[in-house]
Amino acid sequence: MNEQIAEILKNFNLRITDCRTGTLDMFLERAAALSNADLEEKLGIDFDRVTIYRTLRTFLDKRHHPQSIG
């Protein structure tokens, strides 16, 4: 796991889960917006759509979206 991702999650008092680390990894890799299809393509094999949406909702609730990473 990427140390930067672990640090981000810890700073926002979030548990480190595979879905959260995978989602953050995608945001860190790309400078552009991600579509639902992009997320599902990478994460969908291991996580269902509801899990992915809950992860995104958690990030928004913590005010943790791509703009706050950099």
Tab-separated table of C-alpha atoms in Angstrom:
chain	number	residue	atom	x	y	z
A	1	MET	CA	0.000	0.000	0.000
A	2	ASN	CA	1.094	3.516	-0.785
A	3	GLU	CA	2.344	5.337	2.329
A	4	GLN	CA	0.772	8.595	1.117
A	5	ILE	CA	-2.651	6.947	0.943
A	6	ALA	CA	-2.304	5.484	4.429
A	7	GLU	CA	-1.299	8.880	5.783
A	8	ILE	CA	-4.259	10.623	4.115
A	9	LEU	CA	-6.719	8.135	5.592
A	10	LYS	CA	-5.156	8.384	9.049
A	11	ASN	CA	-5.234	12.192	8.930
A	12	PHE	CA	-8.983	12.050	8.315
A	13	ASN	CA	-9.510	9.391	11.012
A	14	LEU	CA	-10.661	6.833	8.455
A	15	ARG	CA	-9.999	3.126	8.627
A	16	ILE	CA	-7.681	1.818	5.957
A	17	THR	CA	-9.710	-0.474	3.699
A	18	ASP	CA	-8.985	-1.947	0.301
A	19	CYS	CA	-11.797	0.020	-1.325
A	20	ARG	CA	-10.649	3.324	0.182
A	21	THR	CA	-7.022	2.759	-0.757
A	22	GLY	CA	-7.963	1.687	-4.283
A	23	THR	CA	-10.212	4.698	-4.766
A	24	LEU	CA	-7.634	7.167	-3.471
A	25	ASP	CA	-4.979	5.528	-5.618
A	26	MET	CA	-7.074	6.219	-8.707
A	27	PHE	CA	-7.528	9.881	-7.741
A	28	LEU	CA	-3.811	10.279	-7.105
A	29	GLU	CA	-2.896	8.664	-10.441
A	30	ARG	CA	-5.161	10.893	-12.526
A	31	ALA	CA	-5.350	14.644	-12.708
A	32	ALA	CA	-8.741	14.505	-14.441
A	33	ALA	CA	-12.203	13.643	-13.198
A	34	LEU	CA	-13.147	9.992	-12.838
A	35	SER	CA	-16.432	8.552	-13.998
A	36	ASN	CA	-18.423	5.866	-12.238
A	37	ALA	CA	-17.369	3.510	-15.016
A	38	ASP	CA	-13.684	4.275	-14.335
A	39	LEU	CA	-14.064	3.429	-10.665
A	40	GLU	CA	-16.124	0.319	-11.310
A	41	GLU	CA	-13.678	-0.873	-13.948
A	42	LYS	CA	-10.794	-0.843	-11.496
A	43	LEU	CA	-12.617	-1.605	-8.249
A	44	GLY	CA	-15.762	-3.380	-9.425
A	45	ILE	CA	-14.234	-6.832	-9.481
A	46	ASP	CA	-13.657	-6.756	-5.738
A	47	PHE	CA	-16.316	-4.264	-4.649
A	48	ASP	CA	-19.921	-3.790	-5.607
A	49	ARG	CA	-21.348	-0.467	-6.698
A	50	VAL	CA	-22.845	0.286	-3.279
A	51	THR	CA	-19.479	-0.128	-1.548
A	52	ILE	CA	-17.832	2.228	-4.032
A	53	TYR	CA	-20.562	4.851	-3.580
A	54	ARG	CA	-20.343	4.573	0.213
A	55	THR	CA	-16.600	5.112	0.002
A	56	LEU	CA	-17.094	8.245	-2.100
A	57	ARG	CA	-19.801	9.467	0.277
A	58	THR	CA	-17.463	8.959	3.227
A	59	PHE	CA	-14.780	11.026	1.495
A	60	LEU	CA	-17.280	13.799	0.835
A	61	ASP	CA	-18.549	13.685	4.403
A	62	LYS	CA	-14.972	14.073	5.629
A	63	ARG	CA	-14.439	16.816	3.036
A	64	HIS	CA	-11.821	14.593	1.544
A	65	HIS	CA	-11.990	14.830	-2.211
A	66	PRO	CA	-9.261	15.239	-4.818
A	67	GLN	CA	-8.900	18.989	-4.246
A	68	SER	CA	-7.889	18.420	-0.602
A	69	ILE	CA	-5.170	15.861	-1.402
A	70	GLY	CA	-2.625	18.201	-2.938
